CSV table of C-alpha atoms in Angstrom, one decimal:
chain,number,residue,atom,x,y,z
A,1,MET,CA,0.0,0.1,0.0
A,2,MET,CA,3.1,2.2,0.3
A,3,GLN,CA,3.9,3.8,-2.5
A,4,ASP,CA,7.0,4.0,-4.2
A,5,LEU,CA,8.3,7.7,-3.5
A,6,THR,CA,11.6,9.6,-2.9
A,7,PRO,CA,11.4,12.3,-0.5
A,8,ASP,CA,11.5,15.1,-3.2
A,9,GLY,CA,9.0,13.2,-5.0
A,10,LEU,CA,6.6,12.8,-2.0
A,11,LEU,CA,7.4,16.6,-1.7
A,12,SER,CA,6.8,17.9,-4.9
A,13,THR,CA,3.4,15.7,-6.1
A,14,THR,CA,1.8,15.7,-2.9
A,15,ARG,CA,-1.3,17.8,-4.3
A,16,ALA,CA,-4.4,19.3,-3.4
A,17,VAL,CA,-6.5,16.2,-4.8
A,18,ARG,CA,-10.6,16.7,-5.1
A,19,ARG,CA,-12.3,15.0,-8.3
A,20,ARG,CA,-9.7,11.9,-8.3
A,21,LEU,CA,-10.8,10.8,-4.4
A,22,ASP,CA,-12.5,7.4,-4.4
A,23,LEU,CA,-15.7,8.2,-2.8
A,24,ASP,CA,-16.9,4.6,-2.7
A,25,ARG,CA,-13.5,2.7,-1.3
A,26,PRO,CA,-13.7,2.6,2.4
A,27,VAL,CA,-10.3,4.2,4.2
A,28,PRO,CA,-9.3,1.7,7.2
A,29,ASP,CA,-9.1,3.4,10.7
A,30,ASP,CA,-5.4,2.1,10.9
A,31,LEU,CA,-4.4,4.3,7.7
A,32,ILE,CA,-5.9,7.2,10.0
A,33,ARG,CA,-4.2,6.3,12.8
A,34,GLU,CA,-0.8,5.7,11.1
A,35,CYS,CA,-1.1,9.2,9.4
A,36,VAL,CA,-2.2,10.8,12.7
A,37,ALA,CA,1.0,9.0,14.4
A,38,LEU,CA,3.4,10.9,12.1
A,39,ALA,CA,1.5,14.3,12.3
A,40,LEU,CA,2.2,14.2,16.1
A,41,GLN,CA,5.9,14.1,15.3
A,42,ALA,CA,5.7,17.6,13.3
A,43,PRO,CA,7.5,20.6,15.2
A,44,SER,CA,5.5,22.4,18.1
A,45,GLY,CA,6.1,25.5,19.8
A,46,SER,CA,7.9,24.8,23.4
A,47,ASN,CA,7.5,21.5,22.6
A,48,GLU,CA,3.6,21.3,23.6
A,49,VAL,CA,1.4,19.1,22.4
A,50,VAL,CA,-2.1,21.4,21.3
A,51,MET,CA,-2.8,19.9,18.0
A,52,ARG,CA,-6.1,17.5,17.8
A,53,PHE,CA,-7.4,15.6,15.5
A,54,VAL,CA,-11.2,14.9,14.7
A,55,VAL,CA,-11.9,12.2,12.4
A,56,VAL,CA,-15.4,11.8,11.0
A,57,ARG,CA,-16.4,8.7,10.1
A,58,ASP,CA,-20.3,8.8,10.2
A,59,PRO,CA,-21.9,9.0,7.0
A,60,GLY,CA,-24.7,10.9,8.7
A,61,LYS,CA,-22.6,13.6,9.8
A,62,ILE,CA,-20.4,13.8,7.1
A,63,SER,CA,-23.5,14.5,4.8
A,64,ALA,CA,-24.7,17.3,7.4
A,65,ILE,CA,-20.8,18.8,7.1
A,66,GLY,CA,-21.1,18.6,3.3
A,67,ALA,CA,-24.1,21.0,3.8
A,68,ILE,CA,-22.6,23.2,5.9
A,69,TYR,CA,-19.8,23.6,3.6
A,70,ALA,CA,-21.9,23.9,0.6
A,71,GLU,CA,-23.7,27.1,2.4
A,72,CYS,CA,-19.9,28.8,2.8
A,73,TRP,CA,-18.8,27.6,-0.8
A,74,GLY,CA,-21.9,29.9,-1.9
A,75,ARG,CA,-21.1,32.9,0.2
A,76,TYR,CA,-17.5,32.4,-0.9
A,77,ALA,CA,-18.2,32.3,-4.6
A,78,ALA,CA,-20.4,35.3,-4.1
A,79,SER,CA,-17.7,37.4,-2.7
A,80,PRO,CA,-15.2,40.0,-4.1
A,81,ARG,CA,-12.2,37.8,-3.0
A,82,PHE,CA,-13.3,34.5,-5.1
A,83,ALA,CA,-10.3,33.3,-6.8
A,84,ALA,CA,-11.5,33.4,-10.4
A,85,ARG,CA,-12.1,36.7,-9.7
A,86,LEU,CA,-8.6,37.9,-8.6
A,87,ALA,CA,-6.7,35.6,-11.0
A,88,SER,CA,-5.2,37.7,-13.5
A,89,SER,CA,-2.5,35.3,-14.9
A,90,THR,CA,-2.5,33.6,-18.3
A,91,GLY,CA,-1.5,30.9,-20.7
A,92,GLU,CA,-0.9,27.8,-18.8
A,93,ALA,CA,-1.3,29.4,-15.3
A,94,ARG,CA,-4.5,30.6,-16.0
A,95,ALA,CA,-5.5,27.7,-17.3
A,96,GLN,CA,-4.0,25.9,-14.2
A,97,GLN,CA,-6.0,28.1,-11.7
A,98,GLU,CA,-9.0,27.6,-13.6
A,99,ARG,CA,-8.9,23.6,-13.1
A,100,SER,CA,-8.3,24.7,-9.3
A,101,MET,CA,-11.5,26.8,-8.9
A,102,ALA,CA,-13.2,23.6,-11.0
A,103,SER,CA,-12.3,21.1,-8.7
A,104,SER,CA,-13.1,23.2,-5.9
A,105,ARG,CA,-16.4,23.8,-6.5
A,106,TRP,CA,-16.8,19.8,-7.0
A,107,LEU,CA,-15.5,19.4,-3.9
A,108,SER,CA,-17.8,22.0,-2.4
A,109,GLU,CA,-20.7,19.6,-4.1
A,110,GLN,CA,-19.2,15.9,-2.7
A,111,ILE,CA,-17.5,16.6,0.0
A,112,GLY,CA,-20.9,15.6,2.0
A,113,ARG,CA,-19.9,12.1,0.5
A,114,MET,CA,-16.4,11.5,1.7
A,115,PRO,CA,-15.3,8.1,3.6
A,116,ALA,CA,-13.9,10.5,6.0
A,117,LEU,CA,-12.9,13.9,6.9
A,118,VAL,CA,-10.0,14.8,9.2
A,119,ILE,CA,-10.4,18.3,11.1
A,120,GLY,CA,-7.2,20.0,12.5
A,121,CYS,CA,-7.6,21.9,15.5
A,122,ARG,CA,-5.6,23.4,18.7
A,123,SER,CA,-6.5,22.2,22.2
A,124,LYS,CA,-6.7,26.0,23.1
A,125,ARG,CA,-8.2,28.6,21.3
A,126,ILE,CA,-6.5,31.7,19.9
A,127,ASP,CA,-9.0,33.9,18.7
A,128,GLY,CA,-8.0,37.5,17.8
A,129,ALA,CA,-4.6,36.6,18.3
A,130,ALA,CA,-1.7,38.6,15.4
A,131,GLY,CA,1.5,38.9,14.6
A,132,ALA,CA,4.4,36.6,16.4
A,133,ALA,CA,1.7,35.1,18.7
A,134,ALA,CA,-0.5,33.9,15.8
A,135,ALA,CA,2.4,32.7,13.9
A,136,ALA,CA,3.3,30.8,17.3
A,137,ALA,CA,0.1,29.2,18.1
A,138,TYR,CA,-0.9,27.9,14.5
A,139,GLY,CA,3.0,26.9,14.3
A,140,SER,CA,1.6,23.9,16.4
A,141,ILE,CA,-0.8,22.8,14.2
A,142,LEU,CA,-0.4,23.5,10.7
A,143,PRO,CA,3.1,21.9,10.2
A,144,ALA,CA,1.0,18.6,11.6
A,145,MET,CA,-1.9,18.7,9.2
A,146,TRP,CA,0.9,19.1,6.5
A,147,SER,CA,2.7,15.8,7.8
A,148,LEU,CA,-0.7,14.1,8.1
A,149,MET,CA,-1.3,15.0,4.7
A,150,LEU,CA,2.2,13.8,3.2
A,151,ALA,CA,1.3,10.3,5.3
A,152,ALA,CA,-1.7,10.4,3.1
A,153,ARG,CA,0.3,10.7,0.2
A,154,ALA,CA,2.6,7.9,0.9
A,155,ARG,CA,-0.3,5.6,1.4
A,156,GLY,CA,-2.0,6.2,-1.8
A,157,LEU,CA,-4.5,8.7,0.0
A,158,GLY,CA,-5.5,11.8,-1.6
A,159,THR,CA,-6.2,15.3,0.8
A,160,ALA,CA,-7.0,18.6,0.0
A,161,TRP,CA,-6.6,21.4,2.4
A,162,THR,CA,-9.6,23.3,3.0
A,163,THR,CA,-10.7,26.5,5.2
A,164,MET,CA,-13.9,27.1,3.8
A,165,HIS,CA,-16.1,25.6,6.9
A,166,LEU,CA,-14.9,28.0,9.0
A,167,SER,CA,-16.6,30.8,8.8
A,168,MET,CA,-19.4,28.2,10.5
A,169,GLU,CA,-17.2,26.7,12.8
A,170,GLY,CA,-19.7,26.7,15.6
A,171,GLU,CA,-22.3,24.7,14.3
A,172,VAL,CA,-19.4,22.3,12.9
A,173,ALA,CA,-18.4,22.0,16.5
A,174,ALA,CA,-22.2,21.7,17.7
A,175,LEU,CA,-22.6,18.6,15.2
A,176,LEU,CA,-19.5,16.7,15.9
A,177,GLY,CA,-19.5,17.2,20.1
A,178,ILE,CA,-16.1,19.4,19.8
A,179,PRO,CA,-15.2,20.8,22.9
A,180,VAL,CA,-15.8,24.6,23.3
A,181,GLU,CA,-12.0,25.2,23.9
A,182,TRP,CA,-10.9,23.5,21.3
A,183,GLN,CA,-10.5,25.8,17.9
A,184,GLN,CA,-10.7,24.4,14.5
A,185,VAL,CA,-7.8,25.5,11.8
A,186,CYS,CA,-8.3,23.2,8.7
A,187,MET,CA,-10.0,20.4,7.2
A,188,THR,CA,-9.4,18.2,4.7
A,189,PRO,CA,-11.1,15.0,3.2
A,190,VAL,CA,-9.3,11.5,3.3
A,191,ALA,CA,-10.3,8.9,0.5
A,192,PHE,CA,-7.8,6.7,-1.4
A,193,THR,CA,-7.4,8.4,-4.8
A,194,VAL,CA,-8.3,7.4,-8.4
A,195,GLY,CA,-4.6,6.3,-10.0
A,196,THR,CA,-1.5,7.1,-7.8
A,197,GLU,CA,0.5,9.4,-10.3
A,198,PHE,CA,0.5,13.0,-9.7
A,199,LYS,CA,2.9,15.6,-11.2
A,200,PRO,CA,4.5,19.0,-9.9
A,201,ALA,CA,2.1,22.0,-10.1
A,202,LEU,CA,3.3,24.9,-11.9
A,203,ARG,CA,5.7,27.3,-9.6
A,204,PRO,CA,7.6,30.2,-10.1
A,205,ALA,CA,11.4,29.4,-10.1
A,206,PRO,CA,13.3,30.0,-6.7
A,207,ASP,CA,15.1,32.9,-7.7
A,208,GLU,CA,11.5,34.9,-8.4
A,209,VAL,CA,10.5,34.8,-4.9
A,210,ILE,CA,13.8,34.6,-3.1
A,211,LEU,CA,15.1,37.5,-1.1
A,212,TRP,CA,19.0,37.3,-1.1
A,213,ARG,CA,21.1,39.3,1.3
């Protein structure tokens, strides 16, 4: 079940997978546990383990989250900050952005059918934090979620980082019984992929984004 990937191959081909997720193939609990175990090895501020993972397997709850997600997506798509409106690139970069938006729309329609959802949380809320405090606080969960997604890719599973539901975080917390002191940070579907071959995305050359001093 483990994929034959070098470290560089894993890092360069762990894509946001949406339309190539297999909605009908169950994901064993033990595979998710393995991914969480690796996620817990990620760096954490002051070596304090504040990362928490809500794994949603119940189809009824996943369907209910799907309805909440679709409502959040609708608000986003109608807003001035909708990525499809902001994109100004041309050529292949524009085509890549359009594909990304189409797959994001597909996810908003199908996320309620996923085999599993994983919500990354902090065990301590940091509402209103900014600057260094926010960077330190989120730095204790974001690397863990990325490690979880890399571990999933290595096992033939697809993920897609999303924060779309957070505008209705309270409704999701009530639905799932998430402790009030936990702060949801992001969510990802987890499903086997249709095919396992993925390629690097179109990105700038390193020197276009490096400020040398």
